[in-house]
Tab-separated table of C-alpha atoms and ligand atoms in Angstrom:
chain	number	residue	atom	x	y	z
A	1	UNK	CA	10.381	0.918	-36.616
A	2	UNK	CA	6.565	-0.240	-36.102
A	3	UNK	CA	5.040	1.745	-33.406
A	4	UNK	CA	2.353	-0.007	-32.124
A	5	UNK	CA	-0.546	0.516	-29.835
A	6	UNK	CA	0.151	0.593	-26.074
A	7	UNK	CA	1.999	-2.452	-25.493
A	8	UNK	CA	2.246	-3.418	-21.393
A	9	UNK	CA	4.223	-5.519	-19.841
A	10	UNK	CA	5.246	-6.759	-15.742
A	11	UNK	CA	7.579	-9.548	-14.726
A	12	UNK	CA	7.215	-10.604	-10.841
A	13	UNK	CA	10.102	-12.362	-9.480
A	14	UNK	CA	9.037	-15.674	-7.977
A	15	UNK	CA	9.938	-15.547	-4.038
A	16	UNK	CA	8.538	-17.702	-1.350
A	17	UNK	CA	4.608	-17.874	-0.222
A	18	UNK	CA	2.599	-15.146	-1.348
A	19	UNK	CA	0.236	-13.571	1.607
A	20	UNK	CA	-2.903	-11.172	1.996
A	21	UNK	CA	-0.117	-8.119	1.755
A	22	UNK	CA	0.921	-9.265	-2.106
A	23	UNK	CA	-2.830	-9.927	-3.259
A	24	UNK	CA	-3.882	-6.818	-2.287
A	25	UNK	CA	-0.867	-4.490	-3.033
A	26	UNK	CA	0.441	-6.231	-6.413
A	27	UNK	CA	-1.683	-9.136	-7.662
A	28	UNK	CA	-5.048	-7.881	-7.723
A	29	UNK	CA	-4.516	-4.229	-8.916
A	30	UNK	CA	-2.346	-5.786	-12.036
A	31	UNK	CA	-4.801	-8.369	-12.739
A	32	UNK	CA	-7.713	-5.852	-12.625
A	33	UNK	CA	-5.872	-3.507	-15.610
A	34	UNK	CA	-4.815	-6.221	-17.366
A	35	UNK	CA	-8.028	-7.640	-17.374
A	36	UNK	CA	-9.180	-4.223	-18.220
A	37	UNK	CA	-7.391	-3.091	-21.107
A	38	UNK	CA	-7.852	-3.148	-24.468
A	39	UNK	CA	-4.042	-2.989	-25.009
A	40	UNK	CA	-2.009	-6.034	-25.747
A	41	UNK	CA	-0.640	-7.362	-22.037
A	42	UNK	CA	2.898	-9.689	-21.626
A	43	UNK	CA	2.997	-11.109	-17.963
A	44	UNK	CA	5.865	-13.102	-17.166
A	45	UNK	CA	7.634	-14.976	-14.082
A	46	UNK	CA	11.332	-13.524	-13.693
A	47	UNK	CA	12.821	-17.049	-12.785
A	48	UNK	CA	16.590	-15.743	-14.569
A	49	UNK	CA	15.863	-12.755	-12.354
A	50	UNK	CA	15.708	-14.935	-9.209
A	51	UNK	CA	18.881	-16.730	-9.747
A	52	UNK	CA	20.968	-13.893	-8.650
A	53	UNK	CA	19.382	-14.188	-5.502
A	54	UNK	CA	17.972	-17.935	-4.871
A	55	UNK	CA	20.456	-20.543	-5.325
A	56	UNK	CA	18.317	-23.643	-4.620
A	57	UNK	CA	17.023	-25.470	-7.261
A	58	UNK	CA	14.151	-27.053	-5.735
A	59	UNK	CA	13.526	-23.820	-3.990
A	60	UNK	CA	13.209	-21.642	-7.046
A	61	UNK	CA	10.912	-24.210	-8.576
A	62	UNK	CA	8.306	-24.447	-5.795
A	63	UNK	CA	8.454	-20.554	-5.968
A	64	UNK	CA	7.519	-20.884	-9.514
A	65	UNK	CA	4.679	-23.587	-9.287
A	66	UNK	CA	3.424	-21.493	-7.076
A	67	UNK	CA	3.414	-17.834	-8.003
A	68	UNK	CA	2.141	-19.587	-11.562
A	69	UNK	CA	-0.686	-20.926	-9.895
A	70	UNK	CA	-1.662	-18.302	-7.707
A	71	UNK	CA	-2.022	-15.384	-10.198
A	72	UNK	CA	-3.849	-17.935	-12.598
A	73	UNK	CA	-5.946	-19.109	-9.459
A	74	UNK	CA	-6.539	-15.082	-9.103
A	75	UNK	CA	-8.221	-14.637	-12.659
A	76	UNK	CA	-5.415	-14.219	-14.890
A	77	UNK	CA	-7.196	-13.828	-18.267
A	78	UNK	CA	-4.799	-15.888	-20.724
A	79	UNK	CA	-6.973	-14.606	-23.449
A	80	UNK	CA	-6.074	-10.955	-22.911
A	81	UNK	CA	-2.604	-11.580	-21.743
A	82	UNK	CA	0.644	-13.768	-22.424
A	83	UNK	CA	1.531	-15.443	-20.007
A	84	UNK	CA	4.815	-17.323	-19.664
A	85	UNK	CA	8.234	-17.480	-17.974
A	86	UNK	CA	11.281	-15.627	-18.770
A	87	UNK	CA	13.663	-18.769	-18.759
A	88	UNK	CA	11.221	-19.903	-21.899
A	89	UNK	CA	11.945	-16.966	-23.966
A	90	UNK	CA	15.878	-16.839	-25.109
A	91	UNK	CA	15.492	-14.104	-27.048
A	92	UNK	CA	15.221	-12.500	-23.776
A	93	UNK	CA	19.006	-13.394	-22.916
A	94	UNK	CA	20.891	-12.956	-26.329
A	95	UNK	CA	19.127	-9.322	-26.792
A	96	UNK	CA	20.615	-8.771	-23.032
A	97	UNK	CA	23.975	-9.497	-24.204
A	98	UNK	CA	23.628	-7.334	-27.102
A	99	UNK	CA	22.304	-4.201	-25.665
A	100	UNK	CA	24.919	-4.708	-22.626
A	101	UNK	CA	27.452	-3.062	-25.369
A	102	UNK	CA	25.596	-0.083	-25.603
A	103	UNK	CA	25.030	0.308	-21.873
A	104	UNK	CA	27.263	2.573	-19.627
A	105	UNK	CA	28.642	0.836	-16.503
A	106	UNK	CA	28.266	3.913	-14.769
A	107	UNK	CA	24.440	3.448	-14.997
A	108	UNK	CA	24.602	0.101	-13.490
A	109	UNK	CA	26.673	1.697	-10.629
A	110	UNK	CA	24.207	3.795	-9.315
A	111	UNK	CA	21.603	0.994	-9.236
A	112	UNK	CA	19.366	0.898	-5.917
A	113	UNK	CA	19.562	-2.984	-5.224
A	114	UNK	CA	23.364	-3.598	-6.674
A	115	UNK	CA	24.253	0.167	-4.051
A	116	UNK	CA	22.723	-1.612	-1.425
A	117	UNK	CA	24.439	-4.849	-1.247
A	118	UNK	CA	27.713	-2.525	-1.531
A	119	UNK	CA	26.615	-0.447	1.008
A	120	UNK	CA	25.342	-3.308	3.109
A	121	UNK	CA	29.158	-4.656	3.100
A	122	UNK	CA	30.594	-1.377	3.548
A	123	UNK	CA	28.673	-0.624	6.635
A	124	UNK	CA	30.579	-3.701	8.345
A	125	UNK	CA	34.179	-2.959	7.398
A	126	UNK	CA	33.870	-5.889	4.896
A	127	UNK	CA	34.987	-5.627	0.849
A	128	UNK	CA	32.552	-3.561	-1.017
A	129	UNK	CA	32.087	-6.745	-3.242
A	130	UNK	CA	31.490	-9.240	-1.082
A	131	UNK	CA	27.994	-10.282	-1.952
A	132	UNK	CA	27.845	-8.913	-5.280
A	133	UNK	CA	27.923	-10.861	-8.112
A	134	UNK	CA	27.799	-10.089	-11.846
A	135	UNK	CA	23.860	-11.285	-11.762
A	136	UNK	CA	22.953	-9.000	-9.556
A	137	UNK	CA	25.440	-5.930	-11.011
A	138	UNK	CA	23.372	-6.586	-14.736
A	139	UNK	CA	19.950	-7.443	-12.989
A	140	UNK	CA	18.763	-4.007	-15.078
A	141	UNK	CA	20.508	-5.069	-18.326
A	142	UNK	CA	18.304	-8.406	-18.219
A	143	UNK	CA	15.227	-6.252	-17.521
A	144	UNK	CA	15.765	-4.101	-19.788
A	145	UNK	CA	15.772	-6.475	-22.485
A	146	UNK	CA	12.624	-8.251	-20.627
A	147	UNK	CA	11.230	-4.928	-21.637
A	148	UNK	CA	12.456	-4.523	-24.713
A	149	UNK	CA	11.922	-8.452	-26.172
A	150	UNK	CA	8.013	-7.190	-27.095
A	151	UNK	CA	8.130	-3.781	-28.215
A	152	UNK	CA	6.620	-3.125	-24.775
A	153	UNK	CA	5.562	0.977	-24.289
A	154	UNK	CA	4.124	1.086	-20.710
A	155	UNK	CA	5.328	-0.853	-17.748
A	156	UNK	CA	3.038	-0.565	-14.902
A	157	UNK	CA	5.267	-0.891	-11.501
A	158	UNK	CA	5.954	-0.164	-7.927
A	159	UNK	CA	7.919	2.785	-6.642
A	160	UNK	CA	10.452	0.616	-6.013
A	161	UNK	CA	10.481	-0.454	-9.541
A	162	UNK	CA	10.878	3.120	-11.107
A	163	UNK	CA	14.767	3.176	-11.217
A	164	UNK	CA	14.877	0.067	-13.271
A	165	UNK	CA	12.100	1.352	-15.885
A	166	UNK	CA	14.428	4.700	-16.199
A	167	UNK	CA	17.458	2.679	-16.790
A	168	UNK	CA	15.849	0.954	-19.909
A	169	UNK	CA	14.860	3.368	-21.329
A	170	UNK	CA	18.372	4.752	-20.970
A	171	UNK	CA	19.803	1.881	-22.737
A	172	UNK	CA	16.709	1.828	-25.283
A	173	UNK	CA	17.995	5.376	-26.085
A	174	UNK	CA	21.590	4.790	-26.403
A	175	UNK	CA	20.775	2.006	-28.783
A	176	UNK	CA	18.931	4.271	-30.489
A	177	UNK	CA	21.577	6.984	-30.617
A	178	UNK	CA	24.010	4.577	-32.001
A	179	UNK	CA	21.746	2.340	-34.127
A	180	UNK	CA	19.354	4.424	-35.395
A	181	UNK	CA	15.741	3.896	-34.065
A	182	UNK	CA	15.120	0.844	-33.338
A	183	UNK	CA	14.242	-0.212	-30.082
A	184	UNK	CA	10.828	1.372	-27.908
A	185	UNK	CA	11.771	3.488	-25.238
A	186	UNK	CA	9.767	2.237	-22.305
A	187	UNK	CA	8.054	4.258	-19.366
A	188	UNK	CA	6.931	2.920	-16.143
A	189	UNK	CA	3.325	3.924	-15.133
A	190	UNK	CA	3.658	4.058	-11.564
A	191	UNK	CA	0.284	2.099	-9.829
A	192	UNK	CA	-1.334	4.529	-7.441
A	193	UNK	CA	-0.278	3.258	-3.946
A	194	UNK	CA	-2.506	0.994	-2.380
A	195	UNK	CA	-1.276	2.105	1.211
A	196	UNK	CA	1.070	-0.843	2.810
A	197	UNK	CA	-0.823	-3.775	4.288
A	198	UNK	CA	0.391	-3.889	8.106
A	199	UNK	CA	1.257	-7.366	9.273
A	200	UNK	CA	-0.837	-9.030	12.378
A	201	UNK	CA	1.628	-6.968	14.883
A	202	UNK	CA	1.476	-3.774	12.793
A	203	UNK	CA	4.248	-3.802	11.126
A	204	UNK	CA	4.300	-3.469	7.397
A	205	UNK	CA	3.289	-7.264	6.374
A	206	UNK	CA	6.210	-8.859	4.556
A	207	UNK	CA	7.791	-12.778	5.057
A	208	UNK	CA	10.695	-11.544	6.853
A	209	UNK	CA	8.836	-9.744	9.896
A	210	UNK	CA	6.946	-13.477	10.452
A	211	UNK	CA	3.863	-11.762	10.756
A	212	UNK	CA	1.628	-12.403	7.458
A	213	UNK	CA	-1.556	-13.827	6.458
A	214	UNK	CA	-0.891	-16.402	3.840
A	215	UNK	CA	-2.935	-15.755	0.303
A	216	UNK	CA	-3.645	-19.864	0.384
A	217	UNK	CA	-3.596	-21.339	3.199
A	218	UNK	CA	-6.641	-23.765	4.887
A	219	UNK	CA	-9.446	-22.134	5.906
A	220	UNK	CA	-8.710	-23.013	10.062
A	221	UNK	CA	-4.961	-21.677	9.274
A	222	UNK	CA	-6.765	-18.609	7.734
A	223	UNK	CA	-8.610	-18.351	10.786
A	224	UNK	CA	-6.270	-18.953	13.035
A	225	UNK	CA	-4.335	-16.269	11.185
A	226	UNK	CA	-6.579	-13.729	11.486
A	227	UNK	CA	-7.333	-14.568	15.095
A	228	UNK	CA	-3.362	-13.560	16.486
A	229	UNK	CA	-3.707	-9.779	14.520
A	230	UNK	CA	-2.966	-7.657	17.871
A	231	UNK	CA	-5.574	-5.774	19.323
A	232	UNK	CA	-5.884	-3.918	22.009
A	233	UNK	CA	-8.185	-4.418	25.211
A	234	UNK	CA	-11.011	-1.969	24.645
A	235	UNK	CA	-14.284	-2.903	25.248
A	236	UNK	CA	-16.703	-3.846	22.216
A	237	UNK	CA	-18.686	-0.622	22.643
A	238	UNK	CA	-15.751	1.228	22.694
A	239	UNK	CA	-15.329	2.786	18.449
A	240	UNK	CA	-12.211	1.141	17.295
A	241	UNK	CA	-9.521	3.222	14.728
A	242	UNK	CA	-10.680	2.965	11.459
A	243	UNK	CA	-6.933	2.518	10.252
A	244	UNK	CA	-6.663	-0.617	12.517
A	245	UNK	CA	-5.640	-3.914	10.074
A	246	UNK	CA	-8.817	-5.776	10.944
A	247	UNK	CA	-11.089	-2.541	9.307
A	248	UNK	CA	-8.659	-1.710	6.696
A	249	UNK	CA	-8.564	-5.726	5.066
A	250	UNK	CA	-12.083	-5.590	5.752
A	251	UNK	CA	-13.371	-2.488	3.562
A	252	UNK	CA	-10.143	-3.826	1.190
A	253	UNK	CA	-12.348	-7.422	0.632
A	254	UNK	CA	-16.093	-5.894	0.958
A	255	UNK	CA	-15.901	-2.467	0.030
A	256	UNK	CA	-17.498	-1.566	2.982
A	257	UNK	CA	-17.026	0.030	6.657
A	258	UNK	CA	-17.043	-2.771	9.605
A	259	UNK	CA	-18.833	-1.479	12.433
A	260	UNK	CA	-16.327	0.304	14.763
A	261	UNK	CA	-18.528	-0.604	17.829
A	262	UNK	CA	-18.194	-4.249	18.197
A	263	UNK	CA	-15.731	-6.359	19.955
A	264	UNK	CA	-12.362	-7.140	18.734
A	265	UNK	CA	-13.284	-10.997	18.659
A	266	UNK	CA	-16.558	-10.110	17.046
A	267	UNK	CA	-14.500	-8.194	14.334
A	268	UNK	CA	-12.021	-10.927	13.598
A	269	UNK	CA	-15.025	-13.269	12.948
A	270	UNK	CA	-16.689	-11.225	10.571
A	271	UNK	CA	-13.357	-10.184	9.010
A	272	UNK	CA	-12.250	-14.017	8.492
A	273	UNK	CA	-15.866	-14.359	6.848
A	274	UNK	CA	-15.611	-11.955	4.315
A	275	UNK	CA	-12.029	-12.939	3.356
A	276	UNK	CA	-12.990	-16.139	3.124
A	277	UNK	CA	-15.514	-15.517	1.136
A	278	UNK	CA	-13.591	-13.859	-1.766
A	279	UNK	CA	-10.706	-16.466	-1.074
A	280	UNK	CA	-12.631	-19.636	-1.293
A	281	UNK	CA	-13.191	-20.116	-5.117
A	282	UNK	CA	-9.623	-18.584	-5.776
A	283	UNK	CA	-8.199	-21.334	-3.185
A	284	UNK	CA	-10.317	-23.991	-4.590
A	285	UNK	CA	-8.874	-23.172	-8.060
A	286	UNK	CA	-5.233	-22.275	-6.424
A	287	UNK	CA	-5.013	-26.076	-4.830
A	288	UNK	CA	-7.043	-27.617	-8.598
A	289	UNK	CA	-3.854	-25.969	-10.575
A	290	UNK	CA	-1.475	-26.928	-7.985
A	291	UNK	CA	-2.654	-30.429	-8.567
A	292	UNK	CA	-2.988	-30.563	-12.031
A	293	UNK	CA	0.272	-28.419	-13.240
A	294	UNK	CA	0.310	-29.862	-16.400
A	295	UNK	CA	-2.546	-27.669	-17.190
A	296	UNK	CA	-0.405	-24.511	-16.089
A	297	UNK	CA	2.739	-25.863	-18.109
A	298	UNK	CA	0.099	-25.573	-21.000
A	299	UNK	CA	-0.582	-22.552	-20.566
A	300	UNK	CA	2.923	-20.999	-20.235
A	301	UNK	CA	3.683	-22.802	-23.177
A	302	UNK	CA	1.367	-21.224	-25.272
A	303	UNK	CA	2.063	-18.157	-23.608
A	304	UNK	CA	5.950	-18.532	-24.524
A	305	UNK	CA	5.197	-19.157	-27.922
A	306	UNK	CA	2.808	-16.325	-28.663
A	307	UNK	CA	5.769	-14.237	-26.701
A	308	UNK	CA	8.805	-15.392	-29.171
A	309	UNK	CA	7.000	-14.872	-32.439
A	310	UNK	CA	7.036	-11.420	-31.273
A	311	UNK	CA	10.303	-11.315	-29.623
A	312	UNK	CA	11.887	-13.003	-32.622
A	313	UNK	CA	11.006	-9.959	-34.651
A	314	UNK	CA	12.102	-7.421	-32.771
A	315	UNK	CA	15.535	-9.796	-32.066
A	316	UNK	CA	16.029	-9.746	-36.060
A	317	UNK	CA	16.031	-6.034	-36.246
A	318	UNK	CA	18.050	-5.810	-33.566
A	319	UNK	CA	20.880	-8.253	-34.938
A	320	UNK	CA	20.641	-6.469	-38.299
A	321	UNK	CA	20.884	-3.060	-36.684
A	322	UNK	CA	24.017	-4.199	-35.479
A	323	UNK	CA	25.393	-5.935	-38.065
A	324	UNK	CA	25.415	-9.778	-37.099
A	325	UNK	CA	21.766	-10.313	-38.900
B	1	LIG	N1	12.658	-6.509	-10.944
B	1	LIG	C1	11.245	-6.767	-10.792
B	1	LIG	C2	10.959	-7.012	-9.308
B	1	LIG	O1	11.849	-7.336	-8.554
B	1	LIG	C3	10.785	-7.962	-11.601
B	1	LIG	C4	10.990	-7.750	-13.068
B	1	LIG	C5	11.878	-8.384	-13.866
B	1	LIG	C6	10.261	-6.852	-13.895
B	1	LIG	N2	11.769	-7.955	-15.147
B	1	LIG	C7	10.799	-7.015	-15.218
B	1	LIG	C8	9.235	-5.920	-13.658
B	1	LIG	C9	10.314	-6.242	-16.262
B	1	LIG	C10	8.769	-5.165	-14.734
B	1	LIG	C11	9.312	-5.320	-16.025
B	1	LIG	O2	9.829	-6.887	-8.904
């Protein structure tokens, strides 16, 4: 087997708007080391990924337009990194199949999201299967082979993320143990936690609690946004908590410390300003892509293509590996 240089990959699932909370926690960080290394970078959209969850068809494609968009509108270098979607790739899906055979079901059992869903049903007297389908029971076998397609060393991922990095690697060593060596073993590089981004009412900021920021959105909704964060009714000489959402997004977009002695009305104005500021040529590039998404189709294109020469090799050792070459 070829061992090459550090070889990194991520896949994002495509799901609904993106806000403030995703820039800052996922998007930027992974754009920033991609952009940064001198390693070779995959990046993909996990549309086959989605499917086990969204069963809409227009739905899952606005989700992709738009994730698409946004990280290119967020400075995706193409250059450095393929970029492309899973669904283009099918070397993706037969090496699934294939390395399913060597991959315990027990290991699959004691999967976080498939437990959950179990547990979820469980909880209310209901059949431990109800909402599980095969999809979601293999989701690691898929990304596992997501992994494996490139020959990919390093995946850099949330916490949340770390169980499904460990179970590749599993499989990539029972495949191994069986086959010979043939396939890399992967290992997650866990990104250094940016702290969670707390929603306008506090809570940690996320689609379901209703309470984000959109990433895109006009400038007046931006405002407007920004204006219903909660605050309290201290006075503007009062000092305000440092860990309070309006100073934490606003040392997150300038770097710097907001002055704690202002008023709360004061603060959202200055916040929304510097925001805006960093948002503005992103947006203007967000809503030019949007628009013109035969550019991005280009680009995933090229992205897929430069993906299967490489996936097309490591699918040929794998198929003679196993005998059906
Ligand atoms: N499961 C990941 C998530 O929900 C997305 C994903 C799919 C992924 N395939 C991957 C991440 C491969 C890293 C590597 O966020």
């Amino acid at each position: 087997m070829v061992v090459k240089k550090n070889v990194i990959l991520t896949g994002v699932k495509p799901s609904g708007t993106l806000h403030l909370g995703n820039y800052l926690g996922a998007i930027a960080p992974a754009i920033k080391s991609a952009n940064e290394s001198t390693d070779k970078s995959y990046f993909f959209i996990a549309d086959a990924h989605a499917l086990t969850t969204v069963k809409n068809a227009k739905e899952l494609s606005t989700a992709i337009r738009h994730i698409a968009c946004v990280w290119l509108a967020c400075g995706l270098d193409v250059k450095k990194t393929a970029f492309y979607r899973q669904s283009d790739i099918p070397e993706i899906f037969e090496l699934a199949t294939i390395i399913s055979n060597v991959t315990p079901k027990g290991l699959l059992n004691r999967a976080h999201a498939y437990k959950t869903v179990v547990q979820n049903a469980v909880d209310k007297n209901q059949d431990p299967d109800k909402d599980v389908n095969v999809g979601l029971f293999t989701y690691p076998v898929l990304q596992a082979a997501d992994i494996m397609i490139v020959d990919t060393s390093i995946v850099p991922v949330g916490q949340d993320q770390k169980q499904h990095i460990e179970i590749a690697a599993d499989i990539a060593k029972s495949f191994n143990a069986v086959y010979g060596n043939t396939l890399v073993v992967p290992k997650d590089l866990i990104k250094p936690d940016v702290g969670t981004i707390a929603g306008l009412d506090g809570r940690k900021m996320s689609k379901s609690y209703g309470n984000v920021i959109p990433l895109f959105c006009s400038e007046q909704d931006l405002l407007k946004a920004i204006k219903r964060i909660e605050t309290d009714s201290s006075l503007p000489t009062d000092p305000k908590p440092k860990d309070h959402l309006i100073y934490v997004l606003y040392k997150h977009f300038t770097g710097k410390d907001l002055d704690p002695c202002i008023g709360w009305g004061d603060a959202k104005q200055r916040l929304f300003d510097a925001v805006n500021k960093v948002i503005t040529p992103m947006r203007e590039r967000y809503n030019y892509l949007m628009e013109n998404y035969g550019e991005v189709e280009k680009i995933l294109a090229l992205g897929a293509v430069e993906t299967r020469k490489v996936a097309r090799e490591t699918l040929n050792r794998v198929r003679k590996a196993v005998g059906i070459s």
